[in-house]
Amino acid sequence: MSRVPLMPSKGLSRIAHATDFSPSSAVAFEHALRLAVAAKCRLDLLHVHDPGEEEDWAAYPHVRETLTRWEMIENTAQPEDIEPKVGVHVSKIEIASRDPVVGLSEFLLTHRPDLLVVATHGRQGINRLLTGSVSLDVVKHANIPTLLIGPKARGFVDALGTMKLGSVLVPVAEHPGPAFALDVLATLLMPIGLALEALDVITVGQEAPDLLAVDGQAVPVRRVEGAVPEAIVAEAKACAANLIVMPTSGHHGFLDGLRGSTTARVVAEAPCPVLSLPLRNA
């Protein structure tokens, strides 16, 4: 068994939210916006349209209205007031492409956000992320953490903009190394208030590794039995998890990448959002 540290974090500097203007995308937008407010970082709102279609700026999610409902800005605030008041620079970006997955993939490869936030309801528009093939490989190899809001997920951001991350389920295995899973998680979420105590680290059907935080505090790892996807979903339901963190290393091994059956099946049945973390083996 290995003993590995949880390293200090640097935080989020750029979040991207891909939208197809559907109701399911609205939930993902609110998560992207709330995380951007917490991190005080840039937020790119992405929409892919056919080159022959006109751009529809009015259809984008309403940032000011959402921040007003959350009582973070006054209802008289103007677009130029958002960054000074909440620390978020919002950009609306139209991507002209006949294939929304190809267009999004090219943007991710060239702009490198720290986090992508998408909804996965249905199989249309941006939701093809879970069913694509060659284009999805491009997204996977971009190595960008992705927050996926599945069809059965209850979000961790409520109607008033309160963010609840009191219980985070983290399945780990020998590969990808659990140290990297915790390191990347710390980089993304601990700067915005996620506590180490909120992590519920499990391993399914394997010997539990020893994990140490950077301050020397032991991170407990529970061993559970069962088929991997079903066991993860069952544990998430049992502990009322607010988030499942899925370390991935391609589409082979214990925890698959987005193309693989494990992550796709967990996202489809999860009672909460799923954060896919592309990691290198250790």
PDB file of C-alpha atoms in Angstrom:
ATOM      1  CA  MET A   1       0.000   0.000   0.000  1.00  0.00           C
ATOM      2  CA  SER A   2       1.227   3.496  -0.813  1.00  0.00           C
ATOM      3  CA  ARG A   3       1.137   6.648   1.268  1.00  0.00           C
ATOM      4  CA  VAL A   4       0.547   9.801  -0.787  1.00  0.00           C
ATOM      5  CA  PRO A   5       0.020  13.517  -0.012  1.00  0.00           C
ATOM      6  CA  LEU A   6      -2.853  15.865  -0.784  1.00  0.00           C
ATOM      7  CA  MET A   7      -1.043  18.843  -2.296  1.00  0.00           C
ATOM      8  CA  PRO A   8      -1.907  22.534  -1.893  1.00  0.00           C
ATOM      9  CA  SER A   9      -4.147  24.074  -4.521  1.00  0.00           C
ATOM     10  CA  LYS A  10      -4.064  27.015  -6.932  1.00  0.00           C
ATOM     11  CA  GLY A  11      -7.761  27.462  -7.741  1.00  0.00           C
ATOM     12  CA  LEU A  12      -9.888  28.018 -10.836  1.00  0.00           C
ATOM     13  CA  SER A  13      -9.078  30.819 -13.258  1.00  0.00           C
ATOM     14  CA  ARG A  14     -11.365  29.976 -16.214  1.00  0.00           C
ATOM     15  CA  ILE A  15     -14.629  28.024 -16.433  1.00  0.00           C
ATOM     16  CA  ALA A  16     -16.450  27.163 -19.664  1.00  0.00           C
ATOM     17  CA  HIS A  17     -20.139  26.290 -19.894  1.00  0.00           C
ATOM     18  CA  ALA A  18     -21.429  24.797 -23.138  1.00  0.00           C
ATOM     19  CA  THR A  19     -25.142  25.384 -23.715  1.00  0.00           C
ATOM     20  CA  ASP A  20     -27.703  24.350 -26.303  1.00  0.00           C
ATOM     21  CA  PHE A  21     -30.247  26.770 -24.723  1.00  0.00           C
ATOM     22  CA  SER A  22     -32.338  23.847 -23.427  1.00  0.00           C
ATOM     23  CA  PRO A  23     -33.956  23.747 -19.950  1.00  0.00           C
ATOM     24  CA  SER A  24     -31.453  21.118 -18.823  1.00  0.00           C
ATOM     25  CA  SER A  25     -28.583  23.408 -19.796  1.00  0.00           C
ATOM     26  CA  ALA A  26     -30.009  26.095 -17.485  1.00  0.00           C
ATOM     27  CA  VAL A  27     -29.154  23.982 -14.420  1.00  0.00           C
ATOM     28  CA  ALA A  28     -25.600  23.477 -15.649  1.00  0.00           C
ATOM     29  CA  PHE A  29     -25.310  27.225 -16.307  1.00  0.00           C
ATOM     30  CA  GLU A  30     -26.228  28.065 -12.711  1.00  0.00           C
ATOM     31  CA  HIS A  31     -23.543  25.669 -11.440  1.00  0.00           C
ATOM     32  CA  ALA A  32     -20.955  27.199 -13.775  1.00  0.00           C
ATOM     33  CA  LEU A  33     -21.893  30.733 -12.726  1.00  0.00           C
ATOM     34  CA  ARG A  34     -21.942  29.950  -9.009  1.00  0.00           C
ATOM     35  CA  LEU A  35     -18.531  28.255  -9.183  1.00  0.00           C
ATOM     36  CA  ALA A  36     -17.161  31.238 -11.125  1.00  0.00           C
ATOM     37  CA  VAL A  37     -18.478  33.620  -8.461  1.00  0.00           C
ATOM     38  CA  ALA A  38     -16.881  31.525  -5.711  1.00  0.00           C
ATOM     39  CA  ALA A  39     -13.555  31.401  -7.556  1.00  0.00           C
ATOM     40  CA  LYS A  40     -13.831  34.983  -8.906  1.00  0.00           C
ATOM     41  CA  CYS A  41     -12.721  33.801 -12.314  1.00  0.00           C
ATOM     42  CA  ARG A  42     -13.586  34.106 -15.992  1.00  0.00           C
ATOM     43  CA  LEU A  43     -16.730  32.394 -17.297  1.00  0.00           C
ATOM     44  CA  ASP A  44     -17.084  31.554 -20.996  1.00  0.00           C
ATOM     45  CA  LEU A  45     -20.621  30.767 -22.186  1.00  0.00           C
ATOM     46  CA  LEU A  46     -20.289  28.675 -25.336  1.00  0.00           C
ATOM     47  CA  HIS A  47     -22.868  27.947 -28.015  1.00  0.00           C
ATOM     48  CA  VAL A  48     -22.182  26.023 -31.214  1.00  0.00           C
ATOM     49  CA  HIS A  49     -24.308  26.948 -34.219  1.00  0.00           C
ATOM     50  CA  ASP A  50     -24.428  25.918 -37.864  1.00  0.00           C
ATOM     51  CA  PRO A  51     -22.434  28.337 -40.046  1.00  0.00           C
ATOM     52  CA  GLY A  52     -25.598  29.038 -42.022  1.00  0.00           C
ATOM     53  CA  GLU A  53     -27.585  30.115 -38.949  1.00  0.00           C
ATOM     54  CA  GLU A  54     -27.682  33.581 -37.429  1.00  0.00           C
ATOM     55  CA  GLU A  55     -26.170  34.143 -34.008  1.00  0.00           C
ATOM     56  CA  ASP A  56     -28.796  34.369 -31.245  1.00  0.00           C
ATOM     57  CA  TRP A  57     -27.286  36.404 -28.418  1.00  0.00           C
ATOM     58  CA  ALA A  58     -30.650  36.891 -26.709  1.00  0.00           C
ATOM     59  CA  ALA A  59     -31.016  33.146 -26.111  1.00  0.00           C
ATOM     60  CA  TYR A  60     -27.961  32.955 -23.858  1.00  0.00           C
ATOM     61  CA  PRO A  61     -28.493  32.285 -20.130  1.00  0.00           C
ATOM     62  CA  HIS A  62     -29.339  35.461 -18.231  1.00  0.00           C
ATOM     63  CA  VAL A  63     -26.387  36.279 -16.000  1.00  0.00           C
ATOM     64  CA  ARG A  64     -27.706  39.507 -14.479  1.00  0.00           C
ATOM     65  CA  GLU A  65     -31.138  38.077 -13.731  1.00  0.00           C
ATOM     66  CA  THR A  66     -29.586  35.058 -12.026  1.00  0.00           C
ATOM     67  CA  LEU A  67     -27.203  37.147  -9.914  1.00  0.00           C
ATOM     68  CA  THR A  68     -30.109  39.421  -8.965  1.00  0.00           C
ATOM     69  CA  ARG A  69     -32.181  36.432  -7.824  1.00  0.00           C
ATOM     70  CA  TRP A  70     -29.209  35.307  -5.758  1.00  0.00           C
ATOM     71  CA  GLU A  71     -29.071  38.841  -4.256  1.00  0.00           C
ATOM     72  CA  MET A  72     -25.480  39.299  -5.386  1.00  0.00           C
ATOM     73  CA  ILE A  73     -26.211  42.413  -7.467  1.00  0.00           C
ATOM     74  CA  GLU A  74     -28.992  45.006  -7.571  1.00  0.00           C
ATOM     75  CA  ASN A  75     -31.748  44.697 -10.170  1.00  0.00           C
ATOM     76  CA  THR A  76     -30.547  47.985 -11.677  1.00  0.00           C
ATOM     77  CA  ALA A  77     -27.051  46.648 -12.368  1.00  0.00           C
ATOM     78  CA  GLN A  78     -25.714  46.854 -15.922  1.00  0.00           C
ATOM     79  CA  PRO A  79     -23.552  44.268 -17.724  1.00  0.00           C
ATOM     80  CA  GLU A  80     -20.425  46.294 -17.024  1.00  0.00           C
ATOM     81  CA  ASP A  81     -21.202  46.169 -13.277  1.00  0.00           C
ATOM     82  CA  ILE A  82     -20.931  42.363 -13.006  1.00  0.00           C
ATOM     83  CA  GLU A  83     -17.148  42.013 -12.848  1.00  0.00           C
ATOM     84  CA  PRO A  84     -16.560  44.826 -10.295  1.00  0.00           C
ATOM     85  CA  LYS A  85     -19.355  43.546  -8.037  1.00  0.00           C
ATOM     86  CA  VAL A  86     -18.874  39.749  -8.129  1.00  0.00           C
ATOM     87  CA  GLY A  87     -15.413  39.318  -9.657  1.00  0.00           C
ATOM     88  CA  VAL A  88     -16.556  37.348 -12.711  1.00  0.00           C
ATOM     89  CA  HIS A  89     -15.707  38.302 -16.292  1.00  0.00           C
ATOM     90  CA  VAL A  90     -18.421  36.786 -18.504  1.00  0.00           C
ATOM     91  CA  SER A  91     -17.919  36.182 -22.229  1.00  0.00           C
ATOM     92  CA  LYS A  92     -20.579  34.905 -24.642  1.00  0.00           C
ATOM     93  CA  ILE A  93     -18.907  32.969 -27.442  1.00  0.00           C
ATOM     94  CA  GLU A  94     -20.523  31.696 -30.638  1.00  0.00           C
ATOM     95  CA  ILE A  95     -18.719  28.784 -32.324  1.00  0.00           C
ATOM     96  CA  ALA A  96     -19.608  28.232 -35.977  1.00  0.00           C
ATOM     97  CA  SER A  97     -19.455  24.514 -36.746  1.00  0.00           C
ATOM     98  CA  ARG A  98     -21.699  21.979 -38.452  1.00  0.00           C
ATOM     99  CA  ASP A  99     -20.844  19.494 -35.707  1.00  0.00           C
ATOM    100  CA  PRO A 100     -21.310  20.878 -32.160  1.00  0.00           C
ATOM    101  CA  VAL A 101     -18.905  18.354 -30.658  1.00  0.00           C
ATOM    102  CA  VAL A 102     -16.149  19.190 -33.163  1.00  0.00           C
ATOM    103  CA  GLY A 103     -16.649  22.910 -32.599  1.00  0.00           C
ATOM    104  CA  LEU A 104     -16.524  22.543 -28.837  1.00  0.00           C
ATOM    105  CA  SER A 105     -13.513  20.230 -28.966  1.00  0.00           C
ATOM    106  CA  GLU A 106     -11.523  22.733 -31.016  1.00  0.00           C
ATOM    107  CA  PHE A 107     -12.356  25.513 -28.562  1.00  0.00           C
ATOM    108  CA  LEU A 108     -11.281  23.423 -25.577  1.00  0.00           C
ATOM    109  CA  LEU A 109      -8.003  22.468 -27.199  1.00  0.00           C
ATOM    110  CA  THR A 110      -7.101  26.064 -28.037  1.00  0.00           C
ATOM    111  CA  HIS A 111      -8.426  27.906 -24.948  1.00  0.00           C
ATOM    112  CA  ARG A 112      -7.802  25.364 -22.161  1.00  0.00           C
ATOM    113  CA  PRO A 113     -10.375  26.253 -19.459  1.00  0.00           C
ATOM    114  CA  ASP A 114      -9.777  24.755 -16.013  1.00  0.00           C
ATOM    115  CA  LEU A 115     -13.300  23.318 -15.905  1.00  0.00           C
ATOM    116  CA  LEU A 116     -16.063  22.530 -18.416  1.00  0.00           C
ATOM    117  CA  VAL A 117     -19.667  22.399 -17.174  1.00  0.00           C
ATOM    118  CA  VAL A 118     -22.364  20.659 -19.254  1.00  0.00           C
ATOM    119  CA  ALA A 119     -25.771  19.035 -18.868  1.00  0.00           C
ATOM    120  CA  THR A 120     -26.182  15.486 -20.146  1.00  0.00           C
ATOM    121  CA  HIS A 121     -29.969  15.236 -20.524  1.00  0.00           C
ATOM    122  CA  GLY A 122     -30.973  13.651 -23.829  1.00  0.00           C
ATOM    123  CA  ARG A 123     -28.762  13.065 -26.830  1.00  0.00           C
ATOM    124  CA  GLN A 124     -29.115  16.301 -28.811  1.00  0.00           C
ATOM    125  CA  GLY A 125     -26.795  19.254 -29.283  1.00  0.00           C
ATOM    126  CA  ILE A 126     -24.069  19.477 -26.688  1.00  0.00           C
ATOM    127  CA  ASN A 127     -25.476  16.372 -24.987  1.00  0.00           C
ATOM    128  CA  ARG A 128     -23.822  14.238 -27.672  1.00  0.00           C
ATOM    129  CA  LEU A 129     -20.706  14.482 -25.488  1.00  0.00           C
ATOM    130  CA  LEU A 130     -21.560  11.099 -23.998  1.00  0.00           C
ATOM    131  CA  THR A 131     -22.322   9.404 -27.311  1.00  0.00           C
ATOM    132  CA  GLY A 132     -19.722  10.814 -29.685  1.00  0.00           C
ATOM    133  CA  SER A 133     -16.776   8.870 -31.063  1.00  0.00           C
ATOM    134  CA  VAL A 134     -13.808  10.501 -32.798  1.00  0.00           C
ATOM    135  CA  SER A 135     -14.715  14.020 -31.654  1.00  0.00           C
ATOM    136  CA  LEU A 136     -15.179  12.837 -28.081  1.00  0.00           C
ATOM    137  CA  ASP A 137     -11.667  11.429 -28.197  1.00  0.00           C
ATOM    138  CA  VAL A 138     -10.452  14.979 -28.882  1.00  0.00           C
ATOM    139  CA  VAL A 139     -12.294  16.234 -25.791  1.00  0.00           C
ATOM    140  CA  LYS A 140     -10.899  13.360 -23.713  1.00  0.00           C
ATOM    141  CA  HIS A 141      -7.313  13.967 -24.805  1.00  0.00           C
ATOM    142  CA  ALA A 142      -7.690  17.673 -23.973  1.00  0.00           C
ATOM    143  CA  ASN A 143      -7.544  16.557 -20.310  1.00  0.00           C
ATOM    144  CA  ILE A 144     -10.098  19.068 -19.042  1.00  0.00           C
ATOM    145  CA  PRO A 145     -12.051  18.322 -15.855  1.00  0.00           C
ATOM    146  CA  THR A 146     -15.764  18.239 -16.674  1.00  0.00           C
ATOM    147  CA  LEU A 147     -18.748  18.738 -14.376  1.00  0.00           C
ATOM    148  CA  LEU A 148     -21.627  16.677 -15.773  1.00  0.00           C
ATOM    149  CA  ILE A 149     -25.218  17.324 -14.644  1.00  0.00           C
ATOM    150  CA  GLY A 150     -27.009  14.057 -15.393  1.00  0.00           C
ATOM    151  CA  PRO A 151     -30.727  13.393 -15.947  1.00  0.00           C
ATOM    152  CA  LYS A 152     -31.355  12.214 -12.367  1.00  0.00           C
ATOM    153  CA  ALA A 153     -29.023  14.619 -10.585  1.00  0.00           C
ATOM    154  CA  ARG A 154     -30.101  17.108  -7.964  1.00  0.00           C
ATOM    155  CA  GLY A 155     -27.720  20.044  -8.145  1.00  0.00           C
ATOM    156  CA  PHE A 156     -25.540  21.382  -5.356  1.00  0.00           C
ATOM    157  CA  VAL A 157     -26.567  24.985  -6.175  1.00  0.00           C
ATOM    158  CA  ASP A 158     -30.062  25.921  -4.992  1.00  0.00           C
ATOM    159  CA  ALA A 159     -32.489  28.579  -6.236  1.00  0.00           C
ATOM    160  CA  LEU A 160     -30.950  31.220  -3.971  1.00  0.00           C
ATOM    161  CA  GLY A 161     -27.415  30.524  -5.170  1.00  0.00           C
ATOM    162  CA  THR A 162     -26.353  28.641  -2.052  1.00  0.00           C
ATOM    163  CA  MET A 163     -23.677  26.067  -2.836  1.00  0.00           C
ATOM    164  CA  LYS A 164     -23.854  22.848  -0.831  1.00  0.00           C
ATOM    165  CA  LEU A 165     -20.801  20.570  -0.959  1.00  0.00           C
ATOM    166  CA  GLY A 166     -21.001  18.956   2.442  1.00  0.00           C
ATOM    167  CA  SER A 167     -20.663  15.398   1.129  1.00  0.00           C
ATOM    168  CA  VAL A 168     -18.403  14.526  -1.812  1.00  0.00           C
ATOM    169  CA  LEU A 169     -17.983  10.886  -2.853  1.00  0.00           C
ATOM    170  CA  VAL A 170     -14.563  10.076  -4.343  1.00  0.00           C
ATOM    171  CA  PRO A 171     -14.076   6.558  -5.765  1.00  0.00           C
ATOM    172  CA  VAL A 172     -10.365   5.738  -6.081  1.00  0.00           C
ATOM    173  CA  ALA A 173      -8.296   2.796  -7.275  1.00  0.00           C
ATOM    174  CA  GLU A 174      -4.675   1.804  -7.830  1.00  0.00           C
ATOM    175  CA  HIS A 175      -4.838   3.351 -11.314  1.00  0.00           C
ATOM    176  CA  PRO A 176      -5.232   6.239 -11.821  1.00  0.00           C
ATOM    177  CA  GLY A 177      -3.287   6.995  -8.648  1.00  0.00           C
ATOM    178  CA  PRO A 178      -5.443   8.326  -5.803  1.00  0.00           C
ATOM    179  CA  ALA A 179      -2.876  11.021  -5.020  1.00  0.00           C
ATOM    180  CA  PHE A 180      -3.532  12.677  -8.359  1.00  0.00           C
ATOM    181  CA  ALA A 181      -7.291  12.457  -7.882  1.00  0.00           C
ATOM    182  CA  LEU A 182      -7.084  14.329  -4.590  1.00  0.00           C
ATOM    183  CA  ASP A 183      -4.518  16.795  -5.914  1.00  0.00           C
ATOM    184  CA  VAL A 184      -6.698  17.808  -8.862  1.00  0.00           C
ATOM    185  CA  LEU A 185      -9.784  17.950  -6.661  1.00  0.00           C
ATOM    186  CA  ALA A 186      -7.926  20.239  -4.263  1.00  0.00           C
ATOM    187  CA  THR A 187      -6.857  22.466  -7.152  1.00  0.00           C
ATOM    188  CA  LEU A 188     -10.426  22.845  -8.401  1.00  0.00           C
ATOM    189  CA  LEU A 189     -12.625  23.019  -5.327  1.00  0.00           C
ATOM    190  CA  MET A 190     -10.769  23.541  -2.073  1.00  0.00           C
ATOM    191  CA  PRO A 191     -10.017  27.212  -2.841  1.00  0.00           C
ATOM    192  CA  ILE A 192     -13.800  27.837  -2.932  1.00  0.00           C
ATOM    193  CA  GLY A 193     -14.469  26.285   0.453  1.00  0.00           C
ATOM    194  CA  LEU A 194     -14.588  22.497   0.034  1.00  0.00           C
ATOM    195  CA  ALA A 195     -13.356  20.966   3.292  1.00  0.00           C
ATOM    196  CA  LEU A 196     -11.223  17.854   3.484  1.00  0.00           C
ATOM    197  CA  GLU A 197     -13.762  16.479   5.948  1.00  0.00           C
ATOM    198  CA  ALA A 198     -16.431  16.550   3.209  1.00  0.00           C
ATOM    199  CA  LEU A 199     -14.606  13.893   1.183  1.00  0.00           C
ATOM    200  CA  ASP A 200     -15.957  10.357   1.437  1.00  0.00           C
ATOM    201  CA  VAL A 201     -13.256   8.301  -0.295  1.00  0.00           C
ATOM    202  CA  ILE A 202     -14.172   4.752  -1.313  1.00  0.00           C
ATOM    203  CA  THR A 203     -12.663   1.917  -3.291  1.00  0.00           C
ATOM    204  CA  VAL A 204     -14.763  -0.801  -4.894  1.00  0.00           C
ATOM    205  CA  GLY A 205     -13.610  -4.390  -4.455  1.00  0.00           C
ATOM    206  CA  GLN A 206      -9.933  -3.481  -4.041  1.00  0.00           C
ATOM    207  CA  GLU A 207      -7.504  -3.093  -1.162  1.00  0.00           C
ATOM    208  CA  ALA A 208      -7.917   0.396   0.290  1.00  0.00           C
ATOM    209  CA  PRO A 209      -4.814   2.628  -0.126  1.00  0.00           C
ATOM    210  CA  ASP A 210      -3.421   4.790   2.665  1.00  0.00           C
ATOM    211  CA  LEU A 211      -3.866   8.495   1.927  1.00  0.00           C
ATOM    212  CA  LEU A 212      -2.346  11.406   3.824  1.00  0.00           C
ATOM    213  CA  ALA A 213      -3.238  15.085   3.550  1.00  0.00           C
ATOM    214  CA  VAL A 214      -0.407  17.596   3.232  1.00  0.00           C
ATOM    215  CA  ASP A 215      -0.695  18.365   6.963  1.00  0.00           C
ATOM    216  CA  GLY A 216      -0.212  14.681   7.790  1.00  0.00           C
ATOM    217  CA  GLN A 217      -3.893  14.042   8.485  1.00  0.00           C
ATOM    218  CA  ALA A 218      -5.032  10.601   7.359  1.00  0.00           C
ATOM    219  CA  VAL A 219      -7.742  10.477   4.706  1.00  0.00           C
ATOM    220  CA  PRO A 220      -9.959   7.441   5.435  1.00  0.00           C
ATOM    221  CA  VAL A 221     -10.762   5.124   2.527  1.00  0.00           C
ATOM    222  CA  ARG A 222     -13.795   2.830   2.783  1.00  0.00           C
ATOM    223  CA  ARG A 223     -13.885  -0.464   0.912  1.00  0.00           C
ATOM    224  CA  VAL A 224     -17.230  -1.410  -0.642  1.00  0.00           C
ATOM    225  CA  GLU A 225     -18.330  -4.418  -2.666  1.00  0.00           C
ATOM    226  CA  GLY A 226     -20.304  -4.790  -5.876  1.00  0.00           C
ATOM    227  CA  ALA A 227     -20.161  -3.955  -9.560  1.00  0.00           C
ATOM    228  CA  VAL A 228     -18.344  -0.647  -9.921  1.00  0.00           C
ATOM    229  CA  PRO A 229     -21.019   1.637 -11.447  1.00  0.00           C
ATOM    230  CA  GLU A 230     -23.844   0.270  -9.305  1.00  0.00           C
ATOM    231  CA  ALA A 231     -21.768   0.420  -6.118  1.00  0.00           C
ATOM    232  CA  ILE A 232     -20.795   4.045  -6.723  1.00  0.00           C
ATOM    233  CA  VAL A 233     -24.382   5.125  -7.399  1.00  0.00           C
ATOM    234  CA  ALA A 234     -25.648   3.172  -4.367  1.00  0.00           C
ATOM    235  CA  GLU A 235     -23.059   4.802  -2.083  1.00  0.00           C
ATOM    236  CA  ALA A 236     -23.919   8.247  -3.459  1.00  0.00           C
ATOM    237  CA  LYS A 237     -27.575   7.666  -2.634  1.00  0.00           C
ATOM    238  CA  ALA A 238     -26.858   6.197   0.796  1.00  0.00           C
ATOM    239  CA  CYS A 239     -24.674   9.116   1.915  1.00  0.00           C
ATOM    240  CA  ALA A 240     -26.767  11.795   0.135  1.00  0.00           C
ATOM    241  CA  ALA A 241     -23.682  12.930  -1.771  1.00  0.00           C
ATOM    242  CA  ASN A 242     -23.711  16.416  -3.263  1.00  0.00           C
ATOM    243  CA  LEU A 243     -21.059  15.467  -5.824  1.00  0.00           C
ATOM    244  CA  ILE A 244     -19.338  12.351  -7.192  1.00  0.00           C
ATOM    245  CA  VAL A 245     -15.725  12.802  -8.285  1.00  0.00           C
ATOM    246  CA  MET A 246     -14.683  10.263 -10.945  1.00  0.00           C
ATOM    247  CA  PRO A 247     -10.931   9.974 -11.597  1.00  0.00           C
ATOM    248  CA  THR A 248     -10.435   8.820 -15.199  1.00  0.00           C
ATOM    249  CA  SER A 249      -7.490   7.629 -17.266  1.00  0.00           C
ATOM    250  CA  GLY A 250      -8.736   6.966 -20.765  1.00  0.00           C
ATOM    251  CA  HIS A 251     -11.439   4.396 -21.445  1.00  0.00           C
ATOM    252  CA  HIS A 252      -9.633   1.404 -19.988  1.00  0.00           C
ATOM    253  CA  GLY A 253      -9.283   0.156 -16.435  1.00  0.00           C
ATOM    254  CA  PHE A 254     -11.219   0.558 -13.205  1.00  0.00           C
ATOM    255  CA  LEU A 255     -12.632   4.050 -13.877  1.00  0.00           C
ATOM    256  CA  ASP A 256     -13.220   4.828 -17.543  1.00  0.00           C
ATOM    257  CA  GLY A 257     -13.039   8.103 -19.452  1.00  0.00           C
ATOM    258  CA  LEU A 258     -16.179   9.697 -20.857  1.00  0.00           C
ATOM    259  CA  ARG A 259     -16.405   7.093 -23.634  1.00  0.00           C
ATOM    260  CA  GLY A 260     -16.264   4.221 -21.186  1.00  0.00           C
ATOM    261  CA  SER A 261     -19.196   2.433 -19.642  1.00  0.00           C
ATOM    262  CA  THR A 262     -18.345   3.176 -15.998  1.00  0.00           C
ATOM    263  CA  THR A 263     -18.478   6.975 -16.066  1.00  0.00           C
ATOM    264  CA  ALA A 264     -21.346   7.054 -18.569  1.00  0.00           C
ATOM    265  CA  ARG A 265     -23.421   4.661 -16.448  1.00  0.00           C
ATOM    266  CA  VAL A 266     -22.684   6.544 -13.242  1.00  0.00           C
ATOM    267  CA  VAL A 267     -23.661   9.871 -14.834  1.00  0.00           C
ATOM    268  CA  ALA A 268     -26.895   8.368 -16.184  1.00  0.00           C
ATOM    269  CA  GLU A 269     -28.016   7.122 -12.747  1.00  0.00           C
ATOM    270  CA  ALA A 270     -26.252   9.459 -10.302  1.00  0.00           C
ATOM    271  CA  PRO A 271     -28.421  11.393  -7.821  1.00  0.00           C
ATOM    272  CA  CYS A 272     -25.977  14.319  -7.955  1.00  0.00           C
ATOM    273  CA  PRO A 273     -23.559  15.946 -10.424  1.00  0.00           C
ATOM    274  CA  VAL A 274     -20.424  14.042 -11.474  1.00  0.00           C
ATOM    275  CA  LEU A 275     -16.994  15.661 -11.792  1.00  0.00           C
ATOM    276  CA  SER A 276     -14.839  13.753 -14.267  1.00  0.00           C
ATOM    277  CA  LEU A 277     -11.123  14.240 -13.551  1.00  0.00           C
ATOM    278  CA  PRO A 278      -8.763  13.153 -16.340  1.00  0.00           C
ATOM    279  CA  LEU A 279      -5.579  12.020 -14.634  1.00  0.00           C
ATOM    280  CA  ARG A 280      -2.332  10.317 -15.504  1.00  0.00           C
ATOM    281  CA  ASN A 281      -1.530   6.964 -14.011  1.00  0.00           C
ATOM    282  CA  ALA A 282       0.704   6.786 -10.975  1.00  0.00           C
TER     283      ALA A 282
END
